[in-house]
Amino acid sequence: MAAARRIVVKVGSSSLTTAGGGLDADRVDALVDTLAKAGGEKEIVLVSSGAIAAGLAPLGLDRRPRDLARQQAAASVGQGLLVARYTASFARYGRRVGQVLLTTDDTSRRAHYRNARRTLDQLLAMGAVPVVNENDTVATDEIRFGDNDRLAALVAHLVRADLLVLLSDVDGLYDGDPSTPGTSRIDEVTGPKDLEGVSIGSAGKAGVGTGGMVTKVDAARIAAAAGIPVVLTSASHAADALAGRPTGTFFHRTGRRSADRLLWLAHASTPRGALTLDEGAVRAVVEGTGSLLPAGIAGVEGEFSAGDPVELRDTGGRAVARGLVAFDAAEIPQLLGRSTRDLARELGPEYEREVVHRDDLVVLRR
């Protein structure tokens, strides 16, 4: 960990705000002090929650609203306050801040994920600190994404980070409720078997965010499977994590890096529909032997356009993969079970192609 040069740090709402919802300037400054002093060789990408929480008090709200419209109104007010506070705080160290707002659905598309990577890389090259948040003001289902924990894992993969640090209001993952006597912290996780039998409940205390320990462990699993080690600890121990000193719970990498867009497709996209595959097509998709052709499709559900993410299911309804479809939903019924040669002869040469290309497909189960 000490050798990690590019680090993604995720901080949640409860670490930045008062219980009433307003930004706590002292807590923000304390975090920035830690990040700014991490060392000149380190590049930090900060994934920061807190926009909705920061907007509560200015709008006269005493708790996080349940309805989407008021959540988005709070995010609109709070995001400006959040970035302004970071800008002022990092300015004490002569550092610039760059705001990057992402929607997870968009970043599964080629052009969008490339632009996101290019922007983040350029900000780091110019010495700025990217402050990433989900675009809560325009997000729909994504606004309940998990307090940015999963987003942080995906951003870590996007920027090819050496380490992901997830900051919580507890100092790691415990084998039970941390407030219960007799529970112990889990110092290392080498794989899924280490967590068998562990009850992972919500650990959030402040009531201003949506994340808990479940979303943090999910994020750690995503990053570790993508070849990125993870430290889960409290904000007060952030300096130890950045310096490579043992702290919190360390998740060892369990896999190797995959194509960025496929990770986003697997974990961040919202399927717009579904295609049911016959046994041969399921086998070809799962074993990675080819693209999905019309001949292997038995059914179609939903309304989607070419380029949208869709779920690929077996005849039992189980999702086996996710992919970016090359046809509109209205076009697919006439293609079902037919060879591309027949389709080209009857409908034209533009139909002699795959429905989901191998490069736009990610397997969900093996």
XYZ file of N, CA and C in Angstrom, residues 124-327:
612
model
N -5.515 15.266 -13.209
C -4.392 14.778 -12.412
C -3.063 15.245 -12.994
N -2.944 15.223 -14.316
C -1.709 15.654 -14.965
C -1.419 17.130 -14.702
N -2.472 17.913 -14.521
C -2.318 19.348 -14.287
C -2.244 19.693 -12.803
N -2.183 18.673 -11.958
C -2.011 18.899 -10.536
C -3.274 19.213 -9.771
N -4.426 19.078 -10.407
C -5.694 19.353 -9.733
C -6.194 18.102 -9.017
N -7.100 18.311 -8.088
C -7.729 17.205 -7.366
C -9.140 17.020 -7.907
N -9.407 15.945 -8.638
C -10.779 15.700 -9.094
C -11.679 15.362 -7.909
N -12.797 16.058 -7.817
C -13.806 15.747 -6.810
C -15.008 15.186 -7.552
N -15.224 13.896 -7.410
C -16.231 13.174 -8.184
C -17.470 12.946 -7.323
N -18.611 13.133 -7.938
C -19.869 12.805 -7.277
C -20.827 12.331 -8.347
N -21.808 11.572 -7.933
C -22.872 11.237 -8.873
C -23.704 12.487 -9.110
N -24.206 12.641 -10.317
C -25.001 13.828 -10.638
C -26.410 13.649 -10.085
N -26.536 13.855 -8.783
C -27.798 13.601 -8.095
C -28.945 14.451 -8.622
N -28.638 15.620 -9.169
C -29.700 16.523 -9.613
C -30.484 15.953 -10.787
N -29.839 15.153 -11.633
C -30.529 14.610 -12.804
C -30.707 13.106 -12.736
N -30.044 12.433 -11.786
C -30.164 10.977 -11.690
C -31.572 10.589 -11.268
N -31.982 9.396 -11.670
C -33.304 8.902 -11.263
C -33.096 7.758 -10.279
N -33.129 6.520 -10.758
C -32.861 5.399 -9.858
C -31.457 5.482 -9.275
N -30.527 6.109 -10.027
C -29.143 6.143 -9.588
C -28.943 6.949 -8.316
N -29.927 7.785 -7.971
C -29.765 8.616 -6.780
C -29.719 7.763 -5.519
N -30.210 6.531 -5.618
C -30.136 5.592 -4.502
C -29.065 4.539 -4.778
N -27.977 4.973 -5.355
C -26.935 4.085 -5.851
C -26.132 3.424 -4.738
N -26.159 3.977 -3.550
C -25.388 3.390 -2.458
C -24.394 4.367 -1.888
N -24.751 5.634 -1.860
C -23.908 6.678 -1.284
C -22.525 6.702 -1.919
N -22.465 6.415 -3.194
C -21.251 6.539 -4.003
C -20.193 5.470 -3.737
N -20.472 4.494 -2.912
C -19.466 3.464 -2.657
C -19.132 2.685 -3.930
N -20.157 2.211 -4.608
C -19.919 1.451 -5.832
C -19.337 2.352 -6.916
N -19.800 3.590 -6.966
C -19.240 4.541 -7.922
C -17.741 4.705 -7.702
N -17.310 4.740 -6.452
C -15.889 4.878 -6.144
C -15.086 3.696 -6.674
N -15.637 2.487 -6.545
C -14.949 1.303 -7.063
C -14.798 1.381 -8.573
N -15.833 1.850 -9.246
C -15.789 1.950 -10.697
C -14.850 3.057 -11.149
N -14.827 4.164 -10.428
C -13.897 5.249 -10.745
C -12.459 4.783 -10.524
N -12.222 4.007 -9.470
C -10.882 3.482 -9.219
C -10.394 2.657 -10.400
N -11.277 1.871 -10.962
C -10.909 1.084 -12.136
C -10.733 1.974 -13.354
N -11.595 2.970 -13.494
C -11.544 3.875 -14.640
C -10.212 4.609 -14.720
N -9.685 5.060 -13.580
C -8.437 5.831 -13.576
C -7.217 4.947 -13.342
N -7.431 3.625 -13.310
C -6.338 2.674 -13.101
C -5.625 2.944 -11.770
N -6.415 3.067 -10.713
C -5.872 3.374 -9.384
C -5.079 2.202 -8.822
N -4.123 2.528 -7.980
C -3.335 1.516 -7.282
C -3.993 1.089 -5.976
N -4.920 1.927 -5.481
C -5.544 1.655 -4.188
C -6.865 2.405 -4.103
N -7.850 1.770 -3.470
C -9.117 2.423 -3.153
C -9.248 2.484 -1.638
N -9.518 3.683 -1.122
C -9.715 3.873 0.315
C -11.158 4.293 0.546
N -11.906 3.479 1.279
C -13.296 3.770 1.613
C -13.357 4.234 3.063
N -13.750 5.486 3.254
C -13.812 6.060 4.594
C -15.226 5.968 5.141
N -15.333 5.471 6.352
C -16.622 5.243 6.981
C -16.661 5.955 8.326
N -17.742 5.753 9.086
C -17.789 6.294 10.439
C -17.409 5.238 11.472
N -16.948 4.080 11.000
C -16.348 3.071 11.876
C -15.000 2.684 11.281
N -14.137 2.076 12.091
C -12.749 1.878 11.681
C -12.496 0.564 10.963
N -13.508 0.024 10.307
C -13.314 -1.190 9.540
C -14.550 -2.063 9.554
N -14.392 -3.260 9.007
C -15.479 -4.233 8.963
C -15.394 -5.130 10.192
N -16.524 -5.288 10.882
C -16.577 -6.119 12.085
C -17.397 -7.384 11.821
N -17.203 -8.374 12.676
C -17.936 -9.632 12.524
C -19.324 -9.567 13.150
N -19.744 -8.383 13.520
C -21.070 -8.137 14.073
C -21.257 -6.648 14.254
N -22.246 -6.267 15.016
C -22.487 -4.857 15.300
C -21.306 -4.305 16.095
N -20.595 -3.277 15.568
C -19.412 -2.752 16.267
C -19.711 -2.236 17.667
N -20.962 -1.841 17.912
C -21.311 -1.307 19.227
C -21.605 -2.397 20.252
N -21.625 -3.635 19.811
C -21.909 -4.758 20.712
C -20.612 -5.321 21.286
N -20.504 -5.422 22.602
C -19.287 -5.988 23.206
C -19.013 -7.401 22.688
N -17.737 -7.676 22.463
C -17.355 -9.006 22.018
C -17.158 -9.143 20.525
N -17.599 -8.142 19.750
C -17.374 -8.212 18.304
C -15.936 -7.819 17.994
N -15.422 -8.353 16.902
C -14.029 -8.113 16.530
C -13.927 -7.551 15.121
N -12.922 -6.727 14.926
C -12.679 -6.198 13.588
C -11.995 -7.251 12.728
N -12.393 -7.316 11.480
C -11.764 -8.210 10.512
C -10.651 -7.425 9.838
N -9.404 -7.805 10.087
C -8.280 -7.012 9.597
C -7.967 -7.251 8.130
N -8.228 -8.471 7.643
C -7.913 -8.794 6.255
C -9.019 -9.629 5.636
N -9.256 -9.389 4.354
C -10.172 -10.214 3.573
C -9.417 -10.635 2.324
N -9.151 -11.929 2.207
C -8.406 -12.427 1.053
C -9.310 -12.945 -0.054
N -10.597 -13.146 0.273
C -11.546 -13.634 -0.712
C -12.917 -13.789 -0.093
N -13.914 -14.151 -0.898
C -15.294 -14.272 -0.411
C -15.459 -15.218 0.769
N -14.651 -16.274 0.832
C -14.798 -17.247 1.918
C -14.525 -16.630 3.284
N -13.718 -15.575 3.316
C -13.405 -14.932 4.595
C -14.618 -14.260 5.219
N -15.642 -13.994 4.400
C -16.825 -13.299 4.903
C -18.023 -14.224 5.073
N -17.816 -15.519 4.844
C -18.911 -16.464 5.032
C -19.320 -16.499 6.501
N -20.606 -16.344 6.743
C -21.115 -16.355 8.102
C -21.039 -15.028 8.823
N -20.460 -14.011 8.166
C -20.361 -12.686 8.783
C -21.632 -11.903 8.490
N -22.247 -11.363 9.524
C -23.450 -10.553 9.360
C -23.032 -9.123 9.069
N -23.281 -8.686 7.836
C -22.872 -7.342 7.428
C -24.102 -6.454 7.408
N -24.256 -5.641 8.434
C -25.401 -4.744 8.515
C -24.989 -3.329 8.240
N -25.965 -2.422 8.260
C -25.686 -1.010 8.052
C -24.877 -0.464 9.208
N -23.854 0.356 8.871
C -23.013 0.927 9.919
C -23.132 2.434 9.985
N -23.932 3.015 9.110
C -24.071 4.466 9.113
C -24.803 4.929 10.356
N -24.402 6.080 10.886
C -24.989 6.562 12.135
C -25.655 7.925 11.991
N -25.170 8.733 11.047
C -25.604 10.123 11.037
C -26.972 10.328 10.423
N -27.434 9.419 9.604
C -28.766 9.534 9.038
C -28.894 10.520 7.902
N -27.782 10.958 7.327
C -27.863 11.926 6.241
C -27.427 11.332 4.908
N -26.962 10.085 4.885
C -26.555 9.450 3.639
C -27.382 8.214 3.383
N -27.040 7.494 2.305
C -27.762 6.267 1.990
C -26.889 5.037 2.153
N -25.606 5.220 2.382
C -24.701 4.088 2.407
C -24.626 3.433 3.766
N -24.228 2.185 3.781
C -23.984 1.445 5.004
C -22.851 0.490 4.725
N -22.600 -0.426 5.644
C -21.491 -1.346 5.467
C -21.725 -2.298 4.302
N -22.965 -2.622 4.009
C -23.250 -3.526 2.893
C -22.734 -2.949 1.582
N -23.023 -1.670 1.330
C -22.586 -1.069 0.066
C -21.071 -0.926 0.017
N -20.444 -0.722 1.160
C -18.984 -0.597 1.184
C -18.317 -1.935 0.889
N -18.850 -2.998 1.457
C -18.292 -4.321 1.178
C -18.525 -4.696 -0.281
N -19.692 -4.371 -0.819
C -19.945 -4.622 -2.239
C -18.933 -3.873 -3.101
N -18.678 -2.608 -2.758
C -17.708 -1.811 -3.510
C -16.314 -2.411 -3.412
N -15.952 -2.867 -2.220
C -14.640 -3.482 -2.033
C -14.502 -4.750 -2.869
N -15.566 -5.529 -2.948
C -15.534 -6.755 -3.753
C -15.359 -6.433 -5.234
N -16.067 -5.403 -5.708
C -15.955 -5.009 -7.115
C -14.527 -4.598 -7.432
N -13.956 -3.738 -6.591
C -12.599 -3.254 -6.835
C -11.578 -4.380 -6.728
N -11.695 -5.211 -5.687
C -10.738 -6.300 -5.499
C -10.778 -7.279 -6.658
N -11.986 -7.573 -7.154
C -12.121 -8.482 -8.292
C -11.535 -7.880 -9.557
N -11.441 -6.548 -9.597
C -10.863 -5.864 -10.756
C -9.375 -5.592 -10.573
N -8.778 -6.182 -9.532
C -7.336 -6.070 -9.346
C -6.877 -4.889 -8.521
N -7.790 -4.255 -7.779
C -7.440 -3.070 -6.993
C -7.623 -3.380 -5.510
N -6.566 -3.298 -4.696
C -6.720 -3.523 -3.259
C -7.516 -2.394 -2.620
N -8.145 -2.694 -1.495
C -9.049 -1.733 -0.850
C -8.764 -1.674 0.645
N -8.789 -0.459 1.180
C -8.739 -0.260 2.627
C -10.060 0.354 3.060
N -10.709 -0.268 4.021
C -11.943 0.251 4.605
C -11.639 0.666 6.033
N -11.737 1.969 6.303
C -11.413 2.474 7.628
C -12.202 3.742 7.896
N -11.967 4.357 9.043
C -12.679 5.587 9.390
C -11.929 6.801 8.859
N -12.644 7.925 8.743
C -12.026 9.157 8.250
C -10.877 9.590 9.146
N -10.969 9.306 10.428
C -9.904 9.703 11.350
C -8.617 8.911 11.141
N -8.695 7.792 10.425
C -7.509 6.976 10.137
C -7.096 7.067 8.667
N -7.589 8.078 7.971
C -7.280 8.212 6.544
C -5.785 8.375 6.297
N -5.098 9.108 7.160
C -3.662 9.333 6.971
C -2.891 8.022 7.006
N -3.275 7.127 7.900
C -2.613 5.822 7.972
C -2.822 5.039 6.678
N -4.045 5.065 6.162
C -4.337 4.331 4.928
C -3.514 4.869 3.767
N -3.414 6.192 3.650
C -2.679 6.795 2.540
C -1.178 6.552 2.656
N -0.687 6.421 3.875
C 0.739 6.194 4.092
C 1.124 4.724 4.006
N 0.131 3.857 3.893
C 0.417 2.437 3.795
C 0.566 1.745 5.128
N 0.190 2.436 6.204
C 0.257 1.807 7.531
C -0.991 0.959 7.768
N -0.851 -0.155 8.472
C -2.017 -1.020 8.717
C -3.123 -0.267 9.445
N -4.312 -0.343 8.907
C -5.467 0.279 9.535
C -6.736 -0.320 8.953
N -7.766 -0.391 9.747
C -9.051 -0.855 9.250
C -9.015 -2.268 8.709
N -9.793 -2.486 7.661
C -9.883 -3.788 6.997
C -9.269 -3.684 5.611
N -8.345 -4.580 5.313
C -7.665 -4.579 4.013
C -8.222 -5.706 3.153
N -8.752 -5.349 1.991
C -9.260 -6.324 1.026
C -8.186 -6.569 -0.032
N -7.659 -7.776 -0.069
C -6.662 -8.126 -1.078
C -7.320 -8.219 -2.449
N -6.550 -7.920 -3.480
C -7.076 -8.087 -4.837
C -7.351 -9.562 -5.090
N -8.466 -9.831 -5.736
C -8.857 -11.219 -6.000
C -8.914 -11.532 -7.488
N -8.711 -10.541 -8.326
C -8.778 -10.757 -9.768
C -7.839 -9.822 -10.496
N -7.979 -9.814 -11.808
C -7.158 -8.950 -12.643
C -8.029 -7.902 -13.311
N -7.399 -6.855 -13.789
C -8.139 -5.771 -14.419
C -8.784 -6.243 -15.717
N -10.019 -5.771 -15.936
C -10.737 -6.052 -17.178
C -10.967 -4.735 -17.899
N -11.571 -4.821 -19.075
C -11.869 -3.600 -19.816
C -12.759 -2.695 -18.972
N -12.401 -1.404 -18.902
C -13.124 -0.464 -18.042
C -14.617 -0.470 -18.312
N -14.964 -0.379 -19.572
C -16.369 -0.227 -19.932
C -17.177 -1.447 -19.516
N -16.543 -2.626 -19.548
C -17.262 -3.837 -19.170
C -17.550 -3.865 -17.673
N -16.641 -3.304 -16.868
C -16.908 -3.233 -15.435
C -18.090 -2.313 -15.165
N -18.127 -1.186 -15.852
C -19.264 -0.277 -15.705
C -20.545 -0.962 -16.182
N -20.441 -1.689 -17.285
C -21.617 -2.363 -17.833
C -22.167 -3.390 -16.849
N -21.281 -4.111 -16.181
C -21.712 -5.158 -15.251
C -22.309 -4.598 -13.971
N -21.748 -3.502 -13.474
C -22.114 -3.058 -12.129
C -22.835 -1.724 -12.066
N -22.854 -0.963 -13.156
C -23.407 0.390 -13.060
C -24.513 0.699 -14.045
N -24.688 -0.119 -15.054
C -25.713 0.185 -16.053
C -27.082 -0.317 -15.597
N -28.121 0.312 -16.121
C -29.494 -0.110 -15.854
C -30.062 -0.729 -17.121
N -30.297 -2.048 -17.149
C -30.817 -2.673 -18.368
C -32.154 -2.073 -18.778
N -32.292 -1.812 -20.074
C -33.531 -1.249 -20.611
C -34.487 -2.332 -21.093
N -34.006 -3.558 -21.131
C -34.829 -4.664 -21.581
C -34.070 -5.958 -21.405
N -34.598 -7.026 -22.001
C -33.976 -8.338 -21.846
C -34.162 -9.166 -23.106
N -33.161 -10.004 -23.382
C -33.222 -10.970 -24.471
C -33.115 -12.364 -23.864
N -34.015 -13.258 -24.261
C -33.965 -14.645 -23.808
C -33.222 -15.473 -24.844
N -32.231 -16.240 -24.392
C -31.376 -17.006 -25.296
C -31.673 -18.495 -25.194
N -31.479 -19.195 -26.312
C -31.601 -20.648 -26.257
C -30.324 -21.237 -25.646
N -30.321 -22.546 -25.429
C -29.206 -23.171 -24.720
C -27.876 -22.973 -25.433
N -27.885 -23.076 -26.746
C -26.648 -22.912 -27.499
C -26.085 -21.510 -27.374
N -26.963 -20.516 -27.417
C -26.515 -19.128 -27.296
C -25.996 -18.844 -25.894
N -26.664 -19.395 -24.880
C -26.185 -19.219 -23.503
C -24.786 -19.787 -23.365
N -24.584 -20.972 -23.916
C -23.276 -21.613 -23.825
C -22.208 -20.779 -24.530
N -22.526 -20.258 -25.712
C -21.566 -19.450 -26.463
C -21.216 -18.166 -25.724
N -22.234 -17.539 -25.119
C -22.009 -16.286 -24.396
C -21.183 -16.527 -23.137
N -21.578 -17.519 -22.347
C -20.912 -17.775 -21.069
C -19.487 -18.267 -21.267
N -19.265 -19.078 -22.282
C -17.929 -19.619 -22.531
C -17.061 -18.668 -23.331
N -17.654 -17.562 -23.790
C -16.882 -16.544 -24.485
C -16.435 -16.918 -25.872
N -17.217 -17.742 -26.556
C -16.798 -18.214 -27.875
C -17.292 -17.352 -29.027
N -18.156 -16.377 -28.746
C -18.625 -15.552 -29.859
C -19.620 -14.502 -29.439
N -20.058 -13.718 -30.429
C -21.065 -12.689 -30.206
C -22.453 -13.322 -30.193
N -23.450 -12.542 -29.791
C -24.827 -13.029 -29.790
C -25.458 -12.737 -31.141
N -25.852 -13.801 -31.846
C -26.465 -13.673 -33.167
C -27.978 -13.854 -33.067
N -28.728 -13.375 -34.053
C -30.189 -13.497 -34.013
C -30.675 -14.931 -33.855
N -29.953 -15.884 -34.436
C -30.392 -17.280 -34.409
C -30.518 -17.831 -32.995
N -29.777 -17.265 -32.038
C -29.799 -17.788 -30.682
C -30.767 -17.093 -29.751
N -31.564 -16.163 -30.281
C -32.483 -15.394 -29.436
C -33.889 -15.967 -29.537
N -34.491 -16.247 -28.376
C -35.826 -16.847 -28.345
C -36.914 -15.855 -27.958
N -36.541 -14.724 -27.381
C -37.552 -13.758 -26.955
C -36.942 -12.419 -26.624
N -37.796 -11.393 -26.586
C -37.350 -10.034 -26.283
C -38.368 -9.355 -25.370
N -37.882 -8.565 -24.410
C -38.744 -7.814 -23.498
C -38.235 -6.381 -23.394
N -39.154 -5.453 -23.161
C -38.781 -4.073 -22.892
C -38.763 -3.191 -24.115
N -38.562 -1.912 -23.867
C -38.434 -0.920 -24.924
C -37.045 -0.301 -24.829
N -36.248 -0.487 -25.860
C -34.886 0.031 -25.841
C -34.460 0.423 -27.245
N -33.394 1.188 -27.306
C -32.840 1.637 -28.576
C -31.469 1.015 -28.779
N -31.009 1.013 -30.008
C -29.673 0.501 -30.305
C -28.649 1.249 -29.454
N -27.749 0.494 -28.826
C -26.748 1.083 -27.951
C -27.091 1.017 -26.481
N -28.346 0.668 -26.150
C -28.761 0.570 -24.748
C -28.275 -0.737 -24.122
N -28.068 -0.761 -22.799
C -27.738 -2.015 -22.121
C -28.969 -2.898 -21.960
N -28.807 -4.185 -22.204
C -29.892 -5.145 -22.014
C -29.352 -6.347 -21.253
N -30.261 -7.052 -20.597
C -29.906 -8.262 -19.873
C -30.081 -9.457 -20.794
N -29.165 -10.398 -20.726
C -29.256 -11.635 -21.494
C -29.594 -12.764 -20.523
N -30.711 -13.454 -20.781
C -31.216 -14.461 -19.852
C -31.298 -15.832 -20.504
N -31.219 -16.862 -19.658
C -31.478 -18.200 -20.170
C -32.987 -18.432 -20.166
N -33.421 -19.593 -20.618
C -34.859 -19.849 -20.731
C -35.544 -19.958 -19.371
N -34.758 -20.067 -18.308
C -35.318 -20.091 -16.961
C -35.454 -18.711 -16.347
N -35.058 -17.687 -17.101
C -35.179 -16.319 -16.613
C -33.996 -15.815 -15.821
N -32.939 -16.604 -15.715
C -31.760 -16.176 -14.968
C -30.846 -15.343 -15.849
N -30.372 -14.214 -15.302
C -29.464 -13.348 -16.056
C -28.091 -14.006 -16.140
N -27.580 -14.155 -17.355
C -26.256 -14.749 -17.541
C -25.237 -13.733 -18.020
N -25.716 -12.627 -18.596
C -24.797 -11.625 -19.131
C -25.534 -10.309 -19.311
N -24.775 -9.288 -19.608
C -25.327 -7.975 -19.916
C -24.555 -7.435 -21.112
N -25.245 -6.749 -22.015
C -24.567 -6.260 -23.204
C -25.235 -5.041 -23.792
N -24.528 -4.398 -24.719
C -25.069 -3.254 -25.439
C -25.648 -3.756 -26.752
N -26.939 -3.568 -26.932
C -27.650 -4.141 -28.069
C -27.459 -3.282 -29.313
N -27.406 -3.923 -30.467
C -27.142 -3.216 -31.720
C -28.405 -2.873 -32.495
N -29.575 -3.287 -31.992
C -30.841 -3.028 -32.678
C -31.840 -2.404 -31.707
